[in-house]
Amino acid sequence: MLKNPHVAVLGVTGAVGQELLAILEERKFPFASLKMLASARSAGRDMQFMDRTYKIEEATPDSFKGIDLVFASAGGSISKALASHAVKAGAVVVDNTSAFRMDPEVPLVIPEINPGDIAKHKGIIANPNCSTIIALVPLWPIHKVAKIKRIIAATYQAASGAGAKAMEELKLQTQDFLAGRPVKKEVLPHQIAFNVFSHNSKIGADGYNEEEVKMVKETKKIFHDDAIQITATCVRVPVLRAHSEALYVETEKPLSPDEARELLAKAPGVKVIDDREKNYFPMPLETTGQDDIWVGRLRVDPTVKNGLAMFVSGDQIRKGAATNAVQIAEILLKQQ
């Protein structure tokens, strides 16, 4: 790949696509040219980026000629249909969807954890699920030192995880509810304003939804540890942006909250916010727009030997998606 690659953003009009553009500019990612791809509905529209006007093009199998790098965030079915064409054209695809995450031929990467896996790619590198990223960035430093045997996760997932339209629905529902008007549901299956409900993904025969299954399978793959035990409950909450999670871990070696706090304070991609005196801990309102995963509420879980509990929060659109993808691409360029 060139040091200044020809880049395409697939799904450029979505929440993650828009954030990708912002992060490419923010991190001064080098590119020789930029192609903006979206559905036929958006084709022909103008989009401003870095003092230039770009014409959005319809994404087709022929869209990738001369492209070196594709950031794909248009949905799993689109990635499955188009990624192979991009690879055949000579591009590397950093895919933000669930299409390839569990493919044994495709690296699943969080740069703070397993950057070495990037070099094993065969044209596609997968970005993990946002809930997985937000949990694992702060858990990895603990796993390296004390080896995590078991994780119990409860997520508090913002509307942003369901896209820009879900965020808008939360705003509109809140306005309608407060004005005494009927609340309309068009994007999410239940009212999100002033409500909490099980994550809006398909429930399997075992009672777990797809989001929970992703966290389990992806953690094992990223940590290269099939023995680690994980269970999760994933929930939507009326927060615009940034997911939070309550995490309970059991480790092989004892690790006190103070030792964990010290470890995490030095860990890349992590910010410790753990002020018991002021009752000040990670909040989605404050992690919105941030790349670090904030971690706090560090305390002993007395129900198991070597138990540790914590609360984390991170921006689902940034580190949970777009920033992680750009970080992967940055490492790709360094490997050339």
PDB file of N, CA, C and O in Angstrom, residues 46-120:
ATOM      1  N   ASP A  46     -23.552  16.468  -3.119  1.00  0.00           N
ATOM      2  CA  ASP A  46     -22.244  17.047  -2.797  1.00  0.00           C
ATOM      3  C   ASP A  46     -21.989  16.923  -1.301  1.00  0.00           C
ATOM      4  O   ASP A  46     -22.922  17.033  -0.488  1.00  0.00           O
ATOM      5  N   MET A  47     -20.721  16.706  -0.950  1.00  0.00           N
ATOM      6  CA  MET A  47     -20.334  16.672   0.457  1.00  0.00           C
ATOM      7  C   MET A  47     -19.037  17.451   0.628  1.00  0.00           C
ATOM      8  O   MET A  47     -18.080  17.261  -0.115  1.00  0.00           O
ATOM      9  N   GLN A  48     -19.009  18.321   1.638  1.00  0.00           N
ATOM     10  CA  GLN A  48     -17.825  19.117   1.922  1.00  0.00           C
ATOM     11  C   GLN A  48     -16.911  18.356   2.881  1.00  0.00           C
ATOM     12  O   GLN A  48     -17.365  17.802   3.861  1.00  0.00           O
ATOM     13  N   PHE A  49     -15.619  18.362   2.553  1.00  0.00           N
ATOM     14  CA  PHE A  49     -14.653  17.743   3.457  1.00  0.00           C
ATOM     15  C   PHE A  49     -13.288  18.382   3.230  1.00  0.00           C
ATOM     16  O   PHE A  49     -12.792  18.415   2.102  1.00  0.00           O
ATOM     17  N   MET A  50     -12.718  18.915   4.284  1.00  0.00           N
ATOM     18  CA  MET A  50     -11.394  19.535   4.244  1.00  0.00           C
ATOM     19  C   MET A  50     -11.283  20.544   3.096  1.00  0.00           C
ATOM     20  O   MET A  50     -10.382  20.467   2.257  1.00  0.00           O
ATOM     21  N   ASP A  51     -12.252  21.461   3.089  1.00  0.00           N
ATOM     22  CA  ASP A  51     -12.247  22.578   2.129  1.00  0.00           C
ATOM     23  C   ASP A  51     -12.380  22.138   0.673  1.00  0.00           C
ATOM     24  O   ASP A  51     -12.004  22.879  -0.247  1.00  0.00           O
ATOM     25  N   ARG A  52     -12.889  20.938   0.482  1.00  0.00           N
ATOM     26  CA  ARG A  52     -13.139  20.470  -0.883  1.00  0.00           C
ATOM     27  C   ARG A  52     -14.569  19.967  -1.003  1.00  0.00           C
ATOM     28  O   ARG A  52     -15.173  19.532  -0.017  1.00  0.00           O
ATOM     29  N   THR A  53     -15.094  19.992  -2.201  1.00  0.00           N
ATOM     30  CA  THR A  53     -16.423  19.441  -2.456  1.00  0.00           C
ATOM     31  C   THR A  53     -16.267  18.103  -3.178  1.00  0.00           C
ATOM     32  O   THR A  53     -15.596  18.023  -4.214  1.00  0.00           O
ATOM     33  N   TYR A  54     -16.863  17.078  -2.604  1.00  0.00           N
ATOM     34  CA  TYR A  54     -16.824  15.742  -3.200  1.00  0.00           C
ATOM     35  C   TYR A  54     -18.220  15.355  -3.657  1.00  0.00           C
ATOM     36  O   TYR A  54     -19.218  15.719  -3.024  1.00  0.00           O
ATOM     37  N   LYS A  55     -18.289  14.607  -4.725  1.00  0.00           N
ATOM     38  CA  LYS A  55     -19.555  14.082  -5.229  1.00  0.00           C
ATOM     39  C   LYS A  55     -19.716  12.654  -4.716  1.00  0.00           C
ATOM     40  O   LYS A  55     -18.849  11.809  -4.934  1.00  0.00           O
ATOM     41  N   ILE A  56     -20.803  12.395  -3.991  1.00  0.00           N
ATOM     42  CA  ILE A  56     -21.058  11.044  -3.494  1.00  0.00           C
ATOM     43  C   ILE A  56     -21.411  10.143  -4.668  1.00  0.00           C
ATOM     44  O   ILE A  56     -22.222  10.505  -5.529  1.00  0.00           O
ATOM     45  N   GLU A  57     -20.778   8.971  -4.706  1.00  0.00           N
ATOM     46  CA  GLU A  57     -21.021   8.014  -5.786  1.00  0.00           C
ATOM     47  C   GLU A  57     -21.752   6.785  -5.253  1.00  0.00           C
ATOM     48  O   GLU A  57     -21.582   6.404  -4.093  1.00  0.00           O
ATOM     49  N   GLU A  58     -22.533   6.162  -6.121  1.00  0.00           N
ATOM     50  CA  GLU A  58     -23.198   4.916  -5.730  1.00  0.00           C
ATOM     51  C   GLU A  58     -22.157   3.801  -5.632  1.00  0.00           C
ATOM     52  O   GLU A  58     -21.309   3.628  -6.507  1.00  0.00           O
ATOM     53  N   ALA A  59     -22.211   3.048  -4.529  1.00  0.00           N
ATOM     54  CA  ALA A  59     -21.281   1.938  -4.330  1.00  0.00           C
ATOM     55  C   ALA A  59     -21.700   0.757  -5.181  1.00  0.00           C
ATOM     56  O   ALA A  59     -22.818   0.243  -5.065  1.00  0.00           O
ATOM     57  N   THR A  60     -20.799   0.318  -6.059  1.00  0.00           N
ATOM     58  CA  THR A  60     -21.041  -0.844  -6.922  1.00  0.00           C
ATOM     59  C   THR A  60     -19.785  -1.707  -6.921  1.00  0.00           C
ATOM     60  O   THR A  60     -18.726  -1.288  -6.436  1.00  0.00           O
ATOM     61  N   PRO A  61     -19.847  -2.913  -7.459  1.00  0.00           N
ATOM     62  CA  PRO A  61     -18.643  -3.753  -7.538  1.00  0.00           C
ATOM     63  C   PRO A  61     -17.494  -3.102  -8.309  1.00  0.00           C
ATOM     64  O   PRO A  61     -16.337  -3.484  -8.141  1.00  0.00           O
ATOM     65  N   ASP A  62     -17.803  -2.115  -9.139  1.00  0.00           N
ATOM     66  CA  ASP A  62     -16.765  -1.467  -9.949  1.00  0.00           C
ATOM     67  C   ASP A  62     -16.223  -0.176  -9.323  1.00  0.00           C
ATOM     68  O   ASP A  62     -15.471   0.558  -9.973  1.00  0.00           O
ATOM     69  N   SER A  63     -16.594   0.079  -8.079  1.00  0.00           N
ATOM     70  CA  SER A  63     -16.233   1.356  -7.456  1.00  0.00           C
ATOM     71  C   SER A  63     -14.792   1.429  -6.960  1.00  0.00           C
ATOM     72  O   SER A  63     -14.348   2.497  -6.533  1.00  0.00           O
ATOM     73  N   PHE A  64     -14.047   0.319  -6.998  1.00  0.00           N
ATOM     74  CA  PHE A  64     -12.788   0.259  -6.260  1.00  0.00           C
ATOM     75  C   PHE A  64     -11.528   0.245  -7.135  1.00  0.00           C
ATOM     76  O   PHE A  64     -10.429   0.035  -6.633  1.00  0.00           O
ATOM     77  N   LYS A  65     -11.703   0.510  -8.399  1.00  0.00           N
ATOM     78  CA  LYS A  65     -10.543   0.561  -9.286  1.00  0.00           C
ATOM     79  C   LYS A  65      -9.629   1.711  -8.851  1.00  0.00           C
ATOM     80  O   LYS A  65     -10.060   2.850  -8.686  1.00  0.00           O
ATOM     81  N   GLY A  66      -8.342   1.402  -8.635  1.00  0.00           N
ATOM     82  CA  GLY A  66      -7.381   2.417  -8.234  1.00  0.00           C
ATOM     83  C   GLY A  66      -7.415   2.777  -6.757  1.00  0.00           C
ATOM     84  O   GLY A  66      -6.690   3.665  -6.311  1.00  0.00           O
ATOM     85  N   ILE A  67      -8.247   2.063  -5.986  1.00  0.00           N
ATOM     86  CA  ILE A  67      -8.360   2.328  -4.545  1.00  0.00           C
ATOM     87  C   ILE A  67      -7.416   1.395  -3.779  1.00  0.00           C
ATOM     88  O   ILE A  67      -7.351   0.200  -4.043  1.00  0.00           O
ATOM     89  N   ASP A  68      -6.711   1.952  -2.793  1.00  0.00           N
ATOM     90  CA  ASP A  68      -5.788   1.167  -1.966  1.00  0.00           C
ATOM     91  C   ASP A  68      -6.404   0.743  -0.631  1.00  0.00           C
ATOM     92  O   ASP A  68      -6.057  -0.303  -0.084  1.00  0.00           O
ATOM     93  N   LEU A  69      -7.295   1.578  -0.114  1.00  0.00           N
ATOM     94  CA  LEU A  69      -7.818   1.363   1.236  1.00  0.00           C
ATOM     95  C   LEU A  69      -9.292   1.727   1.274  1.00  0.00           C
ATOM     96  O   LEU A  69      -9.685   2.798   0.818  1.00  0.00           O
ATOM     97  N   VAL A  70     -10.096   0.812   1.824  1.00  0.00           N
ATOM     98  CA  VAL A  70     -11.538   1.053   1.954  1.00  0.00           C
ATOM     99  C   VAL A  70     -11.922   0.995   3.430  1.00  0.00           C
ATOM    100  O   VAL A  70     -11.614   0.019   4.127  1.00  0.00           O
ATOM    101  N   PHE A  71     -12.587   2.029   3.901  1.00  0.00           N
ATOM    102  CA  PHE A  71     -13.243   2.004   5.211  1.00  0.00           C
ATOM    103  C   PHE A  71     -14.707   1.684   4.953  1.00  0.00           C
ATOM    104  O   PHE A  71     -15.417   2.485   4.326  1.00  0.00           O
ATOM    105  N   ALA A  72     -15.160   0.520   5.401  1.00  0.00           N
ATOM    106  CA  ALA A  72     -16.522   0.076   5.089  1.00  0.00           C
ATOM    107  C   ALA A  72     -17.409   0.138   6.329  1.00  0.00           C
ATOM    108  O   ALA A  72     -17.107  -0.480   7.347  1.00  0.00           O
ATOM    109  N   SER A  73     -18.507   0.891   6.234  1.00  0.00           N
ATOM    110  CA  SER A  73     -19.439   0.978   7.362  1.00  0.00           C
ATOM    111  C   SER A  73     -20.870   1.145   6.863  1.00  0.00           C
ATOM    112  O   SER A  73     -21.654   1.905   7.430  1.00  0.00           O
ATOM    113  N   ALA A  74     -21.189   0.415   5.802  1.00  0.00           N
ATOM    114  CA  ALA A  74     -22.531   0.555   5.203  1.00  0.00           C
ATOM    115  C   ALA A  74     -23.481  -0.567   5.599  1.00  0.00           C
ATOM    116  O   ALA A  74     -24.580  -0.658   5.066  1.00  0.00           O
ATOM    117  N   GLY A  75     -23.047  -1.434   6.524  1.00  0.00           N
ATOM    118  CA  GLY A  75     -23.891  -2.562   6.932  1.00  0.00           C
ATOM    119  C   GLY A  75     -23.334  -3.875   6.428  1.00  0.00           C
ATOM    120  O   GLY A  75     -22.661  -3.936   5.392  1.00  0.00           O
ATOM    121  N   GLY A  76     -23.612  -4.939   7.181  1.00  0.00           N
ATOM    122  CA  GLY A  76     -23.040  -6.252   6.895  1.00  0.00           C
ATOM    123  C   GLY A  76     -23.362  -6.791   5.514  1.00  0.00           C
ATOM    124  O   GLY A  76     -22.485  -7.344   4.841  1.00  0.00           O
ATOM    125  N   SER A  77     -24.599  -6.616   5.062  1.00  0.00           N
ATOM    126  CA  SER A  77     -24.979  -7.172   3.759  1.00  0.00           C
ATOM    127  C   SER A  77     -24.230  -6.467   2.628  1.00  0.00           C
ATOM    128  O   SER A  77     -23.826  -7.109   1.647  1.00  0.00           O
ATOM    129  N   ILE A  78     -24.011  -5.155   2.773  1.00  0.00           N
ATOM    130  CA  ILE A  78     -23.270  -4.403   1.752  1.00  0.00           C
ATOM    131  C   ILE A  78     -21.806  -4.841   1.742  1.00  0.00           C
ATOM    132  O   ILE A  78     -21.203  -5.032   0.674  1.00  0.00           O
ATOM    133  N   SER A  79     -21.232  -5.013   2.923  1.00  0.00           N
ATOM    134  CA  SER A  79     -19.833  -5.462   2.996  1.00  0.00           C
ATOM    135  C   SER A  79     -19.666  -6.842   2.376  1.00  0.00           C
ATOM    136  O   SER A  79     -18.708  -7.099   1.645  1.00  0.00           O
ATOM    137  N   LYS A  80     -20.608  -7.731   2.663  1.00  0.00           N
ATOM    138  CA  LYS A  80     -20.531  -9.079   2.084  1.00  0.00           C
ATOM    139  C   LYS A  80     -20.621  -9.026   0.557  1.00  0.00           C
ATOM    140  O   LYS A  80     -19.981  -9.809  -0.146  1.00  0.00           O
ATOM    141  N   ALA A  81     -21.403  -8.100   0.055  1.00  0.00           N
ATOM    142  CA  ALA A  81     -21.593  -7.998  -1.394  1.00  0.00           C
ATOM    143  C   ALA A  81     -20.413  -7.324  -2.093  1.00  0.00           C
ATOM    144  O   ALA A  81     -20.085  -7.679  -3.230  1.00  0.00           O
ATOM    145  N   LEU A  82     -19.744  -6.381  -1.412  1.00  0.00           N
ATOM    146  CA  LEU A  82     -18.764  -5.544  -2.111  1.00  0.00           C
ATOM    147  C   LEU A  82     -17.309  -5.733  -1.683  1.00  0.00           C
ATOM    148  O   LEU A  82     -16.393  -5.410  -2.454  1.00  0.00           O
ATOM    149  N   ALA A  83     -17.058  -6.233  -0.485  1.00  0.00           N
ATOM    150  CA  ALA A  83     -15.676  -6.305   0.017  1.00  0.00           C
ATOM    151  C   ALA A  83     -14.778  -7.147  -0.880  1.00  0.00           C
ATOM    152  O   ALA A  83     -13.626  -6.777  -1.151  1.00  0.00           O
ATOM    153  N   SER A  84     -15.290  -8.259  -1.359  1.00  0.00           N
ATOM    154  CA  SER A  84     -14.463  -9.130  -2.204  1.00  0.00           C
ATOM    155  C   SER A  84     -14.058  -8.423  -3.498  1.00  0.00           C
ATOM    156  O   SER A  84     -12.959  -8.634  -4.015  1.00  0.00           O
ATOM    157  N   HIS A  85     -14.945  -7.567  -4.028  1.00  0.00           N
ATOM    158  CA  HIS A  85     -14.622  -6.816  -5.240  1.00  0.00           C
ATOM    159  C   HIS A  85     -13.517  -5.797  -4.957  1.00  0.00           C
ATOM    160  O   HIS A  85     -12.642  -5.574  -5.801  1.00  0.00           O
ATOM    161  N   ALA A  86     -13.567  -5.185  -3.773  1.00  0.00           N
ATOM    162  CA  ALA A  86     -12.517  -4.230  -3.404  1.00  0.00           C
ATOM    163  C   ALA A  86     -11.168  -4.930  -3.283  1.00  0.00           C
ATOM    164  O   ALA A  86     -10.143  -4.416  -3.753  1.00  0.00           O
ATOM    165  N   VAL A  87     -11.178  -6.117  -2.673  1.00  0.00           N
ATOM    166  CA  VAL A  87      -9.931  -6.874  -2.497  1.00  0.00           C
ATOM    167  C   VAL A  87      -9.373  -7.293  -3.864  1.00  0.00           C
ATOM    168  O   VAL A  87      -8.165  -7.186  -4.121  1.00  0.00           O
ATOM    169  N   LYS A  88     -10.255  -7.751  -4.753  1.00  0.00           N
ATOM    170  CA  LYS A  88      -9.819  -8.145  -6.105  1.00  0.00           C
ATOM    171  C   LYS A  88      -9.211  -6.967  -6.862  1.00  0.00           C
ATOM    172  O   LYS A  88      -8.305  -7.137  -7.681  1.00  0.00           O
ATOM    173  N   ALA A  89      -9.699  -5.770  -6.566  1.00  0.00           N
ATOM    174  CA  ALA A  89      -9.178  -4.568  -7.223  1.00  0.00           C
ATOM    175  C   ALA A  89      -7.850  -4.116  -6.613  1.00  0.00           C
ATOM    176  O   ALA A  89      -7.244  -3.164  -7.099  1.00  0.00           O
ATOM    177  N   GLY A  90      -7.430  -4.795  -5.533  1.00  0.00           N
ATOM    178  CA  GLY A  90      -6.138  -4.481  -4.923  1.00  0.00           C
ATOM    179  C   GLY A  90      -6.200  -3.679  -3.642  1.00  0.00           C
ATOM    180  O   GLY A  90      -5.168  -3.271  -3.104  1.00  0.00           O
ATOM    181  N   ALA A  91      -7.408  -3.455  -3.115  1.00  0.00           N
ATOM    182  CA  ALA A  91      -7.554  -2.655  -1.895  1.00  0.00           C
ATOM    183  C   ALA A  91      -7.527  -3.538  -0.647  1.00  0.00           C
ATOM    184  O   ALA A  91      -7.809  -4.724  -0.704  1.00  0.00           O
ATOM    185  N   VAL A  92      -7.185  -2.905   0.471  1.00  0.00           N
ATOM    186  CA  VAL A  92      -7.379  -3.523   1.788  1.00  0.00           C
ATOM    187  C   VAL A  92      -8.636  -2.905   2.381  1.00  0.00           C
ATOM    188  O   VAL A  92      -8.809  -1.677   2.361  1.00  0.00           O
ATOM    189  N   VAL A  93      -9.519  -3.751   2.902  1.00  0.00           N
ATOM    190  CA  VAL A  93     -10.783  -3.283   3.475  1.00  0.00           C
ATOM    191  C   VAL A  93     -10.704  -3.348   4.997  1.00  0.00           C
ATOM    192  O   VAL A  93     -10.434  -4.408   5.568  1.00  0.00           O
ATOM    193  N   VAL A  94     -10.906  -2.211   5.648  1.00  0.00           N
ATOM    194  CA  VAL A  94     -11.086  -2.189   7.099  1.00  0.00           C
ATOM    195  C   VAL A  94     -12.593  -2.110   7.316  1.00  0.00           C
ATOM    196  O   VAL A  94     -13.217  -1.083   7.041  1.00  0.00           O
ATOM    197  N   ASP A  95     -13.163  -3.217   7.770  1.00  0.00           N
ATOM    198  CA  ASP A  95     -14.615  -3.368   7.770  1.00  0.00           C
ATOM    199  C   ASP A  95     -15.204  -3.132   9.157  1.00  0.00           C
ATOM    200  O   ASP A  95     -14.832  -3.779  10.126  1.00  0.00           O
ATOM    201  N   ASN A  96     -16.159  -2.201   9.215  1.00  0.00           N
ATOM    202  CA  ASN A  96     -16.784  -1.816  10.478  1.00  0.00           C
ATOM    203  C   ASN A  96     -18.067  -2.583  10.779  1.00  0.00           C
ATOM    204  O   ASN A  96     -18.781  -2.227  11.710  1.00  0.00           O
ATOM    205  N   THR A  97     -18.376  -3.593   9.996  1.00  0.00           N
ATOM    206  CA  THR A  97     -19.625  -4.337  10.182  1.00  0.00           C
ATOM    207  C   THR A  97     -19.337  -5.701  10.809  1.00  0.00           C
ATOM    208  O   THR A  97     -18.195  -6.067  11.057  1.00  0.00           O
ATOM    209  N   SER A  98     -20.402  -6.458  11.015  1.00  0.00           N
ATOM    210  CA  SER A  98     -20.260  -7.799  11.597  1.00  0.00           C
ATOM    211  C   SER A  98     -19.985  -8.867  10.538  1.00  0.00           C
ATOM    212  O   SER A  98     -19.862 -10.048  10.861  1.00  0.00           O
ATOM    213  N   ALA A  99     -19.851  -8.456   9.272  1.00  0.00           N
ATOM    214  CA  ALA A  99     -19.793  -9.412   8.155  1.00  0.00           C
ATOM    215  C   ALA A  99     -18.656 -10.424   8.270  1.00  0.00           C
ATOM    216  O   ALA A  99     -18.829 -11.603   7.939  1.00  0.00           O
ATOM    217  N   PHE A 100     -17.485  -9.998   8.730  1.00  0.00           N
ATOM    218  CA  PHE A 100     -16.302 -10.870   8.678  1.00  0.00           C
ATOM    219  C   PHE A 100     -15.646 -11.120  10.033  1.00  0.00           C
ATOM    220  O   PHE A 100     -14.592 -11.755  10.091  1.00  0.00           O
ATOM    221  N   ARG A 101     -16.245 -10.619  11.099  1.00  0.00           N
ATOM    222  CA  ARG A 101     -15.565 -10.666  12.397  1.00  0.00           C
ATOM    223  C   ARG A 101     -15.175 -12.070  12.841  1.00  0.00           C
ATOM    224  O   ARG A 101     -14.099 -12.268  13.409  1.00  0.00           O
ATOM    225  N   MET A 102     -16.037 -13.028  12.602  1.00  0.00           N
ATOM    226  CA  MET A 102     -15.751 -14.375  13.085  1.00  0.00           C
ATOM    227  C   MET A 102     -15.196 -15.284  11.996  1.00  0.00           C
ATOM    228  O   MET A 102     -15.044 -16.487  12.200  1.00  0.00           O
ATOM    229  N   ASP A 103     -14.863 -14.728  10.846  1.00  0.00           N
ATOM    230  CA  ASP A 103     -14.201 -15.484   9.784  1.00  0.00           C
ATOM    231  C   ASP A 103     -12.768 -15.787  10.242  1.00  0.00           C
ATOM    232  O   ASP A 103     -12.004 -14.860  10.534  1.00  0.00           O
ATOM    233  N   PRO A 104     -12.387 -17.050  10.321  1.00  0.00           N
ATOM    234  CA  PRO A 104     -11.040 -17.384  10.802  1.00  0.00           C
ATOM    235  C   PRO A 104      -9.917 -16.829   9.931  1.00  0.00           C
ATOM    236  O   PRO A 104      -8.777 -16.718  10.379  1.00  0.00           O
ATOM    237  N   GLU A 105     -10.234 -16.459   8.688  1.00  0.00           N
ATOM    238  CA  GLU A 105      -9.236 -15.899   7.778  1.00  0.00           C
ATOM    239  C   GLU A 105      -9.062 -14.386   7.934  1.00  0.00           C
ATOM    240  O   GLU A 105      -8.171 -13.794   7.327  1.00  0.00           O
ATOM    241  N   VAL A 106      -9.931 -13.775   8.749  1.00  0.00           N
ATOM    242  CA  VAL A 106      -9.942 -12.314   8.864  1.00  0.00           C
ATOM    243  C   VAL A 106      -9.508 -11.890  10.268  1.00  0.00           C
ATOM    244  O   VAL A 106     -10.137 -12.276  11.252  1.00  0.00           O
ATOM    245  N   PRO A 107      -8.446 -11.086  10.384  1.00  0.00           N
ATOM    246  CA  PRO A 107      -8.053 -10.578  11.702  1.00  0.00           C
ATOM    247  C   PRO A 107      -9.138  -9.671  12.282  1.00  0.00           C
ATOM    248  O   PRO A 107      -9.757  -8.887  11.547  1.00  0.00           O
ATOM    249  N   LEU A 108      -9.361  -9.811  13.582  1.00  0.00           N
ATOM    250  CA  LEU A 108     -10.306  -8.972  14.321  1.00  0.00           C
ATOM    251  C   LEU A 108      -9.463  -8.176  15.315  1.00  0.00           C
ATOM    252  O   LEU A 108      -8.879  -8.759  16.233  1.00  0.00           O
ATOM    253  N   VAL A 109      -9.402  -6.861  15.143  1.00  0.00           N
ATOM    254  CA  VAL A 109      -8.307  -6.112  15.769  1.00  0.00           C
ATOM    255  C   VAL A 109      -8.771  -4.921  16.611  1.00  0.00           C
ATOM    256  O   VAL A 109      -9.592  -4.111  16.176  1.00  0.00           O
ATOM    257  N   ILE A 110      -8.211  -4.846  17.803  1.00  0.00           N
ATOM    258  CA  ILE A 110      -8.199  -3.628  18.614  1.00  0.00           C
ATOM    259  C   ILE A 110      -6.725  -3.258  18.756  1.00  0.00           C
ATOM    260  O   ILE A 110      -5.955  -4.005  19.360  1.00  0.00           O
ATOM    261  N   PRO A 111      -6.270  -2.149  18.167  1.00  0.00           N
ATOM    262  CA  PRO A 111      -4.832  -1.865  18.112  1.00  0.00           C
ATOM    263  C   PRO A 111      -4.108  -1.867  19.459  1.00  0.00           C
ATOM    264  O   PRO A 111      -2.930  -2.208  19.516  1.00  0.00           O
ATOM    265  N   GLU A 112      -4.800  -1.501  20.531  1.00  0.00           N
ATOM    266  CA  GLU A 112      -4.151  -1.536  21.850  1.00  0.00           C
ATOM    267  C   GLU A 112      -3.913  -2.958  22.340  1.00  0.00           C
ATOM    268  O   GLU A 112      -3.152  -3.173  23.296  1.00  0.00           O
ATOM    269  N   ILE A 113      -4.561  -3.935  21.703  1.00  0.00           N
ATOM    270  CA  ILE A 113      -4.506  -5.317  22.200  1.00  0.00           C
ATOM    271  C   ILE A 113      -3.742  -6.246  21.268  1.00  0.00           C
ATOM    272  O   ILE A 113      -2.778  -6.902  21.674  1.00  0.00           O
ATOM    273  N   ASN A 114      -4.152  -6.341  20.022  1.00  0.00           N
ATOM    274  CA  ASN A 114      -3.566  -7.336  19.113  1.00  0.00           C
ATOM    275  C   ASN A 114      -3.163  -6.738  17.762  1.00  0.00           C
ATOM    276  O   ASN A 114      -3.581  -7.222  16.705  1.00  0.00           O
ATOM    277  N   PRO A 115      -2.336  -5.677  17.764  1.00  0.00           N
ATOM    278  CA  PRO A 115      -1.941  -5.053  16.495  1.00  0.00           C
ATOM    279  C   PRO A 115      -1.179  -6.000  15.581  1.00  0.00           C
ATOM    280  O   PRO A 115      -1.208  -5.846  14.355  1.00  0.00           O
ATOM    281  N   GLY A 116      -0.500  -6.998  16.161  1.00  0.00           N
ATOM    282  CA  GLY A 116       0.257  -7.959  15.360  1.00  0.00           C
ATOM    283  C   GLY A 116      -0.608  -8.766  14.413  1.00  0.00           C
ATOM    284  O   GLY A 116      -0.115  -9.254  13.384  1.00  0.00           O
ATOM    285  N   ASP A 117      -1.901  -8.894  14.722  1.00  0.00           N
ATOM    286  CA  ASP A 117      -2.797  -9.667  13.862  1.00  0.00           C
ATOM    287  C   ASP A 117      -3.048  -8.971  12.521  1.00  0.00           C
ATOM    288  O   ASP A 117      -3.445  -9.626  11.553  1.00  0.00           O
ATOM    289  N   ILE A 118      -2.818  -7.657  12.471  1.00  0.00           N
ATOM    290  CA  ILE A 118      -3.075  -6.906  11.233  1.00  0.00           C
ATOM    291  C   ILE A 118      -2.253  -7.469  10.077  1.00  0.00           C
ATOM    292  O   ILE A 118      -2.740  -7.592   8.944  1.00  0.00           O
ATOM    293  N   ALA A 119      -1.004  -7.843  10.356  1.00  0.00           N
ATOM    294  CA  ALA A 119      -0.104  -8.325   9.301  1.00  0.00           C
ATOM    295  C   ALA A 119      -0.565  -9.645   8.685  1.00  0.00           C
ATOM    296  O   ALA A 119      -0.088 -10.040   7.612  1.00  0.00           O
ATOM    297  N   LYS A 120      -1.501 -10.325   9.337  1.00  0.00           N
ATOM    298  CA  LYS A 120      -1.990 -11.620   8.840  1.00  0.00           C
ATOM    299  C   LYS A 120      -3.150 -11.477   7.859  1.00  0.00           C
ATOM    300  O   LYS A 120      -3.703 -12.485   7.409  1.00  0.00           O
TER     301      LYS A 120
END
